[in-house]
Amino acid sequence: MKNVAIAGATGAVGQELLTLLAERNFPLKSLKLLASSRSAGKTIKFKGEDIVVQELRHDSFEGVDLVLSSAGGSISKEYMPSAVNSGAVVVDNTSYFRMNPEVPLVVPEINPQDIKKHKGIIANPNCSTIIMLLPLYPLYKAFGVERIHATTYQAASGAGALAMEELRLECVALAEGKTFNRTVIPHQYAFNLFPHNSSYNDGSKSGAAPTGYCEEEWKMVAETHKIFSDEHLRVNATCVRVPVLRAHSEALNIRLSKKTSVSEIYDVLRDAPGVEILEEPSKNRWPMPIDASGKDPVLVGRVRVDQSQENAFDMWVVGDQIRKGAALNAIQIAELL
Ligand code: A2P
């Protein structure tokens, strides 16, 4: 039984962490909910009990065994070292520690063994990376992967609870012919899409993504190398935000090392942990974000031969960004711990 704290408990991922702790009957001795001073004093229901939200502070972690952190990178940078100093293990949902060589970056279905190397912090990968890698890893083991290109169709949830609310309100306003003042999302989001709004490297920044990439795209490359422990795997991505509330979709194009067939790929995917095939080709029915929303598995369909190159295949992948892309992966890490 563990004393657990959630940092960012009022956010989109924080709320899902609460749902999963209850659903999966996580062995809790106590649960502390932490957020900004704006939320301090509010109550949140957990298993029928009201828990008062407290302001996150450096001394919030006394007696806490496990911190599930999802309040943003700068907050993790500032406060998670205090959590480790007071003896807690942190499962961090932000990007801040992910590429730190001292910090394991873990998808439990892929590299659970890396958890053992932790020195107080374990990082949860980027949501688009997790959703891409869940079906990719069993194919990598079975056939070898030479190259992967992903195009993402990312939901509002990746930008947080306020972005989801803003998308809802903007849809209503625009449908009624009204104007809408955005505060979180940088461009019109309702009835529109745009290349991912994470920081773009115009060539003036060193150490970040290469010139022409946005950070989200480069996370998918660098994190895949770290999780697979394979720096030679060729990975590329184009990330796009679409006006969907909470599940990401991805079109994957993969080039395999060994010759294989569509049916052999389906055989491998059928047995892959955390992956589910969902499709009814005769009805033109393939995985959609609404199929994945609120569900654990990453859904796969439309596996087909890429006619333009040797030994290459396309597939369509959809996963709940808040669940497997964030909160579920973090809880699975905590369960393994
Ligand atoms: P709050 O609701 O009090 O602002 P999301 O990713 O959905 O945007 O959620 C972000 C989470 O991070 C929320 O729980 C938010 O709390 C929390 N948060 C934001 N800023 C801080 C801060 N300065 N200190 C602690 N928690 C913060």
PDB file of C-alpha atoms in Angstrom, residues 38-293:
ATOM      1  CA  ARG A  38      -5.722  28.647  -8.271  1.00  0.00           C
ATOM      2  CA  SER A  39      -7.143  25.220  -7.410  1.00  0.00           C
ATOM      3  CA  ALA A  40      -6.091  24.985  -3.748  1.00  0.00           C
ATOM      4  CA  GLY A  41      -9.136  24.370  -1.550  1.00  0.00           C
ATOM      5  CA  LYS A  42     -11.315  22.874  -4.310  1.00  0.00           C
ATOM      6  CA  THR A  43     -12.531  19.336  -3.692  1.00  0.00           C
ATOM      7  CA  ILE A  44     -12.325  16.381  -6.066  1.00  0.00           C
ATOM      8  CA  LYS A  45     -14.279  13.141  -5.559  1.00  0.00           C
ATOM      9  CA  PHE A  46     -12.316   9.908  -5.416  1.00  0.00           C
ATOM     10  CA  LYS A  47     -14.101   6.621  -4.688  1.00  0.00           C
ATOM     11  CA  GLY A  48     -17.001   8.582  -3.185  1.00  0.00           C
ATOM     12  CA  GLU A  49     -14.774  10.638  -0.891  1.00  0.00           C
ATOM     13  CA  ASP A  50     -14.050  14.376  -1.221  1.00  0.00           C
ATOM     14  CA  ILE A  51     -10.320  15.145  -1.340  1.00  0.00           C
ATOM     15  CA  VAL A  52      -9.204  18.763  -0.937  1.00  0.00           C
ATOM     16  CA  VAL A  53      -6.715  19.953  -3.567  1.00  0.00           C
ATOM     17  CA  GLN A  54      -3.524  21.417  -2.080  1.00  0.00           C
ATOM     18  CA  GLU A  55      -1.092  23.873  -3.603  1.00  0.00           C
ATOM     19  CA  LEU A  56       2.010  22.140  -4.964  1.00  0.00           C
ATOM     20  CA  ARG A  57       5.028  23.193  -2.901  1.00  0.00           C
ATOM     21  CA  HIS A  58       8.556  21.926  -2.283  1.00  0.00           C
ATOM     22  CA  ASP A  59       7.432  20.453   1.050  1.00  0.00           C
ATOM     23  CA  SER A  60       4.356  18.689  -0.415  1.00  0.00           C
ATOM     24  CA  PHE A  61       6.066  15.283  -0.564  1.00  0.00           C
ATOM     25  CA  GLU A  62       6.703  14.385   3.065  1.00  0.00           C
ATOM     26  CA  GLY A  63       5.681  10.747   3.586  1.00  0.00           C
ATOM     27  CA  VAL A  64       4.809  10.321  -0.099  1.00  0.00           C
ATOM     28  CA  ASP A  65       6.097   7.104  -1.762  1.00  0.00           C
ATOM     29  CA  LEU A  66       5.018   7.763  -5.351  1.00  0.00           C
ATOM     30  CA  VAL A  67       4.388  10.970  -7.284  1.00  0.00           C
ATOM     31  CA  LEU A  68       2.489  10.921 -10.570  1.00  0.00           C
ATOM     32  CA  SER A  69       3.408  14.226 -12.142  1.00  0.00           C
ATOM     33  CA  SER A  70       1.587  15.934 -15.017  1.00  0.00           C
ATOM     34  CA  ALA A  71       1.609  19.671 -14.340  1.00  0.00           C
ATOM     35  CA  GLY A  72       3.969  20.656 -17.186  1.00  0.00           C
ATOM     36  CA  GLY A  73       7.726  20.535 -17.825  1.00  0.00           C
ATOM     37  CA  SER A  74       8.700  23.663 -15.922  1.00  0.00           C
ATOM     38  CA  ILE A  75       6.772  22.487 -12.847  1.00  0.00           C
ATOM     39  CA  SER A  76       8.459  19.073 -12.961  1.00  0.00           C
ATOM     40  CA  LYS A  77      11.857  20.735 -13.307  1.00  0.00           C
ATOM     41  CA  GLU A  78      11.169  22.910 -10.273  1.00  0.00           C
ATOM     42  CA  TYR A  79       9.438  20.481  -7.909  1.00  0.00           C
ATOM     43  CA  MET A  80      10.268  16.846  -8.758  1.00  0.00           C
ATOM     44  CA  PRO A  81      13.856  17.018  -7.404  1.00  0.00           C
ATOM     45  CA  SER A  82      12.242  17.907  -4.032  1.00  0.00           C
ATOM     46  CA  ALA A  83      10.012  14.832  -4.322  1.00  0.00           C
ATOM     47  CA  VAL A  84      13.051  12.610  -4.955  1.00  0.00           C
ATOM     48  CA  ASN A  85      14.969  14.261  -2.085  1.00  0.00           C
ATOM     49  CA  SER A  86      12.156  13.420   0.284  1.00  0.00           C
ATOM     50  CA  GLY A  87      12.319   9.755  -0.746  1.00  0.00           C
ATOM     51  CA  ALA A  88       9.517   9.465  -3.312  1.00  0.00           C
ATOM     52  CA  VAL A  89       9.736   7.828  -6.748  1.00  0.00           C
ATOM     53  CA  VAL A  90       8.377  10.075  -9.508  1.00  0.00           C
ATOM     54  CA  VAL A  91       6.637   8.890 -12.677  1.00  0.00           C
ATOM     55  CA  ASP A  92       6.816  12.045 -14.751  1.00  0.00           C
ATOM     56  CA  ASN A  93       4.418  12.715 -17.611  1.00  0.00           C
ATOM     57  CA  THR A  94       6.186  15.794 -18.939  1.00  0.00           C
ATOM     58  CA  SER A  95       8.993  16.028 -21.487  1.00  0.00           C
ATOM     59  CA  TYR A  96      11.434  17.607 -19.047  1.00  0.00           C
ATOM     60  CA  PHE A  97      13.414  14.493 -17.940  1.00  0.00           C
ATOM     61  CA  ARG A  98      12.767  12.222 -20.915  1.00  0.00           C
ATOM     62  CA  MET A  99      16.098  12.508 -22.687  1.00  0.00           C
ATOM     63  CA  ASN A 100      18.176  12.689 -19.477  1.00  0.00           C
ATOM     64  CA  PRO A 101      20.486   9.634 -19.653  1.00  0.00           C
ATOM     65  CA  GLU A 102      19.966   9.028 -15.914  1.00  0.00           C
ATOM     66  CA  VAL A 103      16.196   8.726 -16.371  1.00  0.00           C
ATOM     67  CA  PRO A 104      14.557   5.622 -17.866  1.00  0.00           C
ATOM     68  CA  LEU A 105      11.922   6.316 -20.521  1.00  0.00           C
ATOM     69  CA  VAL A 106       9.462   3.461 -20.360  1.00  0.00           C
ATOM     70  CA  VAL A 107       6.583   1.871 -22.231  1.00  0.00           C
ATOM     71  CA  PRO A 108       5.804  -1.199 -20.075  1.00  0.00           C
ATOM     72  CA  GLU A 109       4.941  -3.395 -23.081  1.00  0.00           C
ATOM     73  CA  ILE A 110       8.335  -2.582 -24.650  1.00  0.00           C
ATOM     74  CA  ASN A 111      11.152  -1.875 -22.168  1.00  0.00           C
ATOM     75  CA  PRO A 112       9.900  -2.711 -18.639  1.00  0.00           C
ATOM     76  CA  GLN A 113      13.445  -3.811 -17.705  1.00  0.00           C
ATOM     77  CA  ASP A 114      14.616  -0.161 -17.877  1.00  0.00           C
ATOM     78  CA  ILE A 115      12.510   0.729 -14.818  1.00  0.00           C
ATOM     79  CA  LYS A 116      15.107  -0.986 -12.605  1.00  0.00           C
ATOM     80  CA  LYS A 117      17.719   1.619 -13.586  1.00  0.00           C
ATOM     81  CA  HIS A 118      15.799   4.525 -12.073  1.00  0.00           C
ATOM     82  CA  LYS A 119      17.387   6.952  -9.627  1.00  0.00           C
ATOM     83  CA  GLY A 120      14.128   8.408  -8.371  1.00  0.00           C
ATOM     84  CA  ILE A 121      12.530   9.515 -11.652  1.00  0.00           C
ATOM     85  CA  ILE A 122      10.990   7.474 -14.470  1.00  0.00           C
ATOM     86  CA  ALA A 123       9.745   9.361 -17.524  1.00  0.00           C
ATOM     87  CA  ASN A 124       6.567   8.617 -19.412  1.00  0.00           C
ATOM     88  CA  PRO A 125       7.103   9.089 -23.178  1.00  0.00           C
ATOM     89  CA  ASN A 126       5.339  11.542 -25.454  1.00  0.00           C
ATOM     90  CA  CYS A 127       1.776  10.480 -26.318  1.00  0.00           C
ATOM     91  CA  SER A 128       2.299  10.261 -30.095  1.00  0.00           C
ATOM     92  CA  THR A 129       5.449   8.207 -29.519  1.00  0.00           C
ATOM     93  CA  ILE A 130       3.680   5.689 -27.254  1.00  0.00           C
ATOM     94  CA  ILE A 131       0.780   5.284 -29.696  1.00  0.00           C
ATOM     95  CA  MET A 132       3.182   4.748 -32.624  1.00  0.00           C
ATOM     96  CA  LEU A 133       5.443   2.309 -30.762  1.00  0.00           C
ATOM     97  CA  LEU A 134       2.837  -0.038 -29.334  1.00  0.00           C
ATOM     98  CA  PRO A 135       2.087  -1.678 -32.720  1.00  0.00           C
ATOM     99  CA  LEU A 136       5.564  -0.939 -34.117  1.00  0.00           C
ATOM    100  CA  TYR A 137       7.550  -2.819 -31.460  1.00  0.00           C
ATOM    101  CA  PRO A 138       6.179  -6.340 -32.132  1.00  0.00           C
ATOM    102  CA  LEU A 139       6.785  -5.779 -35.873  1.00  0.00           C
ATOM    103  CA  TYR A 140      10.318  -4.563 -35.087  1.00  0.00           C
ATOM    104  CA  LYS A 141      10.959  -7.786 -33.152  1.00  0.00           C
ATOM    105  CA  ALA A 142       9.357 -10.068 -35.752  1.00  0.00           C
ATOM    106  CA  PHE A 143      10.596  -8.558 -39.019  1.00  0.00           C
ATOM    107  CA  GLY A 144      13.065  -5.766 -38.199  1.00  0.00           C
ATOM    108  CA  VAL A 145      12.185  -2.165 -39.092  1.00  0.00           C
ATOM    109  CA  GLU A 146      14.474  -0.141 -41.365  1.00  0.00           C
ATOM    110  CA  ARG A 147      12.513   3.062 -41.481  1.00  0.00           C
ATOM    111  CA  ILE A 148       9.256   4.501 -40.193  1.00  0.00           C
ATOM    112  CA  HIS A 149       7.445   7.645 -41.203  1.00  0.00           C
ATOM    113  CA  ALA A 150       4.493   8.810 -39.108  1.00  0.00           C
ATOM    114  CA  THR A 151       1.960  11.503 -39.893  1.00  0.00           C
ATOM    115  CA  THR A 152      -0.087  12.384 -36.824  1.00  0.00           C
ATOM    116  CA  TYR A 153      -3.616  13.726 -36.433  1.00  0.00           C
ATOM    117  CA  GLN A 154      -3.474  14.957 -32.853  1.00  0.00           C
ATOM    118  CA  ALA A 155      -6.361  15.789 -30.555  1.00  0.00           C
ATOM    119  CA  ALA A 156      -6.855  18.855 -28.352  1.00  0.00           C
ATOM    120  CA  SER A 157      -6.269  16.813 -25.169  1.00  0.00           C
ATOM    121  CA  GLY A 158      -2.504  16.907 -25.796  1.00  0.00           C
ATOM    122  CA  ALA A 159      -2.651  20.651 -25.140  1.00  0.00           C
ATOM    123  CA  GLY A 160      -4.538  20.137 -21.851  1.00  0.00           C
ATOM    124  CA  ALA A 161      -8.004  20.453 -20.360  1.00  0.00           C
ATOM    125  CA  LEU A 162      -8.312  24.147 -21.231  1.00  0.00           C
ATOM    126  CA  ALA A 163      -7.580  23.459 -24.908  1.00  0.00           C
ATOM    127  CA  MET A 164     -10.315  20.800 -24.972  1.00  0.00           C
ATOM    128  CA  GLU A 165     -12.776  23.241 -23.447  1.00  0.00           C
ATOM    129  CA  GLU A 166     -11.711  25.942 -25.882  1.00  0.00           C
ATOM    130  CA  LEU A 167     -12.277  23.626 -28.860  1.00  0.00           C
ATOM    131  CA  ARG A 168     -15.809  22.835 -27.602  1.00  0.00           C
ATOM    132  CA  LEU A 169     -16.643  26.519 -27.119  1.00  0.00           C
ATOM    133  CA  GLU A 170     -15.098  27.555 -30.431  1.00  0.00           C
ATOM    134  CA  CYS A 171     -17.135  24.899 -32.308  1.00  0.00           C
ATOM    135  CA  VAL A 172     -20.353  26.212 -30.768  1.00  0.00           C
ATOM    136  CA  ALA A 173     -19.451  29.879 -31.379  1.00  0.00           C
ATOM    137  CA  LEU A 174     -18.450  29.348 -35.014  1.00  0.00           C
ATOM    138  CA  ALA A 175     -21.499  27.152 -35.728  1.00  0.00           C
ATOM    139  CA  GLU A 176     -23.643  30.029 -34.476  1.00  0.00           C
ATOM    140  CA  GLY A 177     -21.781  32.515 -36.672  1.00  0.00           C
ATOM    141  CA  LYS A 178     -20.180  34.242 -33.675  1.00  0.00           C
ATOM    142  CA  THR A 179     -16.541  35.223 -33.264  1.00  0.00           C
ATOM    143  CA  PHE A 180     -14.449  33.455 -30.634  1.00  0.00           C
ATOM    144  CA  ASN A 181     -11.496  34.788 -28.652  1.00  0.00           C
ATOM    145  CA  ARG A 182      -8.881  32.069 -28.231  1.00  0.00           C
ATOM    146  CA  THR A 183      -6.506  32.038 -25.253  1.00  0.00           C
ATOM    147  CA  VAL A 184      -4.805  28.611 -25.319  1.00  0.00           C
ATOM    148  CA  ILE A 185      -4.740  27.417 -28.940  1.00  0.00           C
ATOM    149  CA  PRO A 186      -2.841  29.728 -31.316  1.00  0.00           C
ATOM    150  CA  HIS A 187      -4.974  29.309 -34.468  1.00  0.00           C
ATOM    151  CA  GLN A 188      -8.601  28.712 -35.400  1.00  0.00           C
ATOM    152  CA  TYR A 189      -9.127  25.105 -34.308  1.00  0.00           C
ATOM    153  CA  ALA A 190     -12.796  24.415 -34.963  1.00  0.00           C
ATOM    154  CA  PHE A 191     -13.370  23.286 -38.586  1.00  0.00           C
ATOM    155  CA  ASN A 192      -9.625  23.645 -39.257  1.00  0.00           C
ATOM    156  CA  LEU A 193      -6.263  21.940 -38.655  1.00  0.00           C
ATOM    157  CA  PHE A 194      -2.682  23.125 -38.395  1.00  0.00           C
ATOM    158  CA  PRO A 195       0.886  21.755 -38.189  1.00  0.00           C
ATOM    159  CA  HIS A 196       1.718  21.055 -34.549  1.00  0.00           C
ATOM    160  CA  ASN A 197       2.133  24.192 -32.439  1.00  0.00           C
ATOM    161  CA  SER A 198       5.121  23.011 -30.368  1.00  0.00           C
ATOM    162  CA  SER A 199       8.287  25.091 -30.688  1.00  0.00           C
ATOM    163  CA  TYR A 200       9.563  25.209 -34.294  1.00  0.00           C
ATOM    164  CA  ASN A 201      13.291  25.363 -35.046  1.00  0.00           C
ATOM    165  CA  ASP A 202      13.943  27.958 -37.730  1.00  0.00           C
ATOM    166  CA  GLY A 203      17.660  27.204 -37.593  1.00  0.00           C
ATOM    167  CA  SER A 204      18.490  29.576 -34.743  1.00  0.00           C
ATOM    168  CA  LYS A 205      18.287  27.028 -31.890  1.00  0.00           C
ATOM    169  CA  SER A 206      20.932  24.462 -31.069  1.00  0.00           C
ATOM    170  CA  GLY A 207      20.365  21.267 -29.139  1.00  0.00           C
ATOM    171  CA  ALA A 208      16.653  21.174 -29.957  1.00  0.00           C
ATOM    172  CA  ALA A 209      14.970  19.645 -32.996  1.00  0.00           C
ATOM    173  CA  PRO A 210      16.870  20.021 -36.303  1.00  0.00           C
ATOM    174  CA  THR A 211      16.056  22.967 -38.552  1.00  0.00           C
ATOM    175  CA  GLY A 212      12.567  22.707 -40.005  1.00  0.00           C
ATOM    176  CA  TYR A 213      11.180  20.381 -37.328  1.00  0.00           C
ATOM    177  CA  CYS A 214       8.878  21.182 -34.435  1.00  0.00           C
ATOM    178  CA  GLU A 215       9.647  19.691 -31.016  1.00  0.00           C
ATOM    179  CA  GLU A 216       6.768  17.221 -31.146  1.00  0.00           C
ATOM    180  CA  GLU A 217       8.169  15.689 -34.353  1.00  0.00           C
ATOM    181  CA  TRP A 218      11.644  15.402 -32.907  1.00  0.00           C
ATOM    182  CA  LYS A 219      10.334  13.819 -29.683  1.00  0.00           C
ATOM    183  CA  MET A 220       8.952  10.962 -31.784  1.00  0.00           C
ATOM    184  CA  VAL A 221      12.394  10.399 -33.307  1.00  0.00           C
ATOM    185  CA  ALA A 222      14.625  10.795 -30.241  1.00  0.00           C
ATOM    186  CA  GLU A 223      12.301   8.988 -27.814  1.00  0.00           C
ATOM    187  CA  THR A 224      11.924   5.996 -30.162  1.00  0.00           C
ATOM    188  CA  HIS A 225      15.710   5.622 -30.251  1.00  0.00           C
ATOM    189  CA  LYS A 226      15.868   5.713 -26.445  1.00  0.00           C
ATOM    190  CA  ILE A 227      12.958   3.322 -25.801  1.00  0.00           C
ATOM    191  CA  PHE A 228      14.158   0.761 -28.386  1.00  0.00           C
ATOM    192  CA  SER A 229      17.838   1.314 -27.413  1.00  0.00           C
ATOM    193  CA  ASP A 230      18.458   1.604 -31.163  1.00  0.00           C
ATOM    194  CA  GLU A 231      19.926   4.870 -32.419  1.00  0.00           C
ATOM    195  CA  HIS A 232      20.137   3.574 -35.979  1.00  0.00           C
ATOM    196  CA  LEU A 233      16.421   3.111 -36.571  1.00  0.00           C
ATOM    197  CA  ARG A 234      15.375   5.683 -39.161  1.00  0.00           C
ATOM    198  CA  VAL A 235      12.334   7.580 -37.883  1.00  0.00           C
ATOM    199  CA  ASN A 236      10.595  10.628 -39.269  1.00  0.00           C
ATOM    200  CA  ALA A 237       7.342  12.390 -38.429  1.00  0.00           C
ATOM    201  CA  THR A 238       5.000  15.180 -39.456  1.00  0.00           C
ATOM    202  CA  CYS A 239       2.732  16.262 -36.593  1.00  0.00           C
ATOM    203  CA  VAL A 240      -0.623  17.937 -37.118  1.00  0.00           C
ATOM    204  CA  ARG A 241      -3.332  19.101 -34.726  1.00  0.00           C
ATOM    205  CA  VAL A 242      -6.877  18.229 -35.739  1.00  0.00           C
ATOM    206  CA  PRO A 243     -10.127  19.339 -34.058  1.00  0.00           C
ATOM    207  CA  VAL A 244     -10.697  16.061 -32.204  1.00  0.00           C
ATOM    208  CA  LEU A 245     -11.160  16.055 -28.428  1.00  0.00           C
ATOM    209  CA  ARG A 246      -9.069  13.230 -27.028  1.00  0.00           C
ATOM    210  CA  ALA A 247      -7.615  10.475 -29.224  1.00  0.00           C
ATOM    211  CA  HIS A 248      -4.670  10.763 -31.603  1.00  0.00           C
ATOM    212  CA  SER A 249      -4.600   9.062 -35.018  1.00  0.00           C
ATOM    213  CA  GLU A 250      -1.431   8.258 -36.953  1.00  0.00           C
ATOM    214  CA  ALA A 251      -0.742   7.120 -40.513  1.00  0.00           C
ATOM    215  CA  LEU A 252       2.395   4.966 -40.318  1.00  0.00           C
ATOM    216  CA  ASN A 253       4.548   3.975 -43.269  1.00  0.00           C
ATOM    217  CA  ILE A 254       7.113   1.319 -42.336  1.00  0.00           C
ATOM    218  CA  ARG A 255       9.869  -0.365 -44.252  1.00  0.00           C
ATOM    219  CA  LEU A 256      10.746  -3.804 -42.878  1.00  0.00           C
ATOM    220  CA  SER A 257      14.045  -5.702 -42.996  1.00  0.00           C
ATOM    221  CA  LYS A 258      12.602  -9.185 -43.631  1.00  0.00           C
ATOM    222  CA  LYS A 259      10.161  -9.959 -46.418  1.00  0.00           C
ATOM    223  CA  THR A 260       6.642 -10.572 -45.110  1.00  0.00           C
ATOM    224  CA  SER A 261       2.962 -10.221 -45.982  1.00  0.00           C
ATOM    225  CA  VAL A 262      -0.063  -8.269 -44.785  1.00  0.00           C
ATOM    226  CA  SER A 263      -1.531 -11.401 -43.212  1.00  0.00           C
ATOM    227  CA  GLU A 264       1.679 -12.161 -41.273  1.00  0.00           C
ATOM    228  CA  ILE A 265       1.691  -8.568 -40.011  1.00  0.00           C
ATOM    229  CA  TYR A 266      -1.899  -8.978 -38.813  1.00  0.00           C
ATOM    230  CA  ASP A 267      -0.908 -12.252 -37.096  1.00  0.00           C
ATOM    231  CA  VAL A 268       1.792 -10.427 -35.131  1.00  0.00           C
ATOM    232  CA  LEU A 269      -0.469  -7.468 -34.292  1.00  0.00           C
ATOM    233  CA  ARG A 270      -3.255  -9.794 -33.091  1.00  0.00           C
ATOM    234  CA  ASP A 271      -0.931 -11.074 -30.344  1.00  0.00           C
ATOM    235  CA  ALA A 272       0.615  -7.707 -29.494  1.00  0.00           C
ATOM    236  CA  PRO A 273       0.014  -6.535 -25.905  1.00  0.00           C
ATOM    237  CA  GLY A 274      -2.045  -3.332 -25.694  1.00  0.00           C
ATOM    238  CA  VAL A 275      -2.991  -3.486 -29.395  1.00  0.00           C
ATOM    239  CA  GLU A 276      -6.374  -4.330 -30.867  1.00  0.00           C
ATOM    240  CA  ILE A 277      -7.343  -4.696 -34.516  1.00  0.00           C
ATOM    241  CA  LEU A 278     -10.591  -2.922 -35.321  1.00  0.00           C
ATOM    242  CA  GLU A 279     -11.882  -2.919 -38.873  1.00  0.00           C
ATOM    243  CA  GLU A 280     -14.706  -4.064 -41.104  1.00  0.00           C
ATOM    244  CA  PRO A 281     -13.335  -3.535 -44.608  1.00  0.00           C
ATOM    245  CA  SER A 282     -16.638  -4.426 -46.313  1.00  0.00           C
ATOM    246  CA  LYS A 283     -18.253  -1.475 -44.501  1.00  0.00           C
ATOM    247  CA  ASN A 284     -15.292   0.858 -44.943  1.00  0.00           C
ATOM    248  CA  ARG A 285     -15.060   0.880 -41.159  1.00  0.00           C
ATOM    249  CA  TRP A 286     -11.640   1.621 -39.661  1.00  0.00           C
ATOM    250  CA  PRO A 287     -10.425   2.853 -36.255  1.00  0.00           C
ATOM    251  CA  MET A 288     -11.632   6.353 -35.419  1.00  0.00           C
ATOM    252  CA  PRO A 289     -10.787   8.641 -32.470  1.00  0.00           C
ATOM    253  CA  ILE A 290     -14.255   8.088 -31.003  1.00  0.00           C
ATOM    254  CA  ASP A 291     -13.580   4.311 -30.975  1.00  0.00           C
ATOM    255  CA  ALA A 292     -10.414   4.767 -28.924  1.00  0.00           C
ATOM    256  CA  SER A 293     -11.619   7.522 -26.565  1.00  0.00           C
TER     257      SER A 293
END
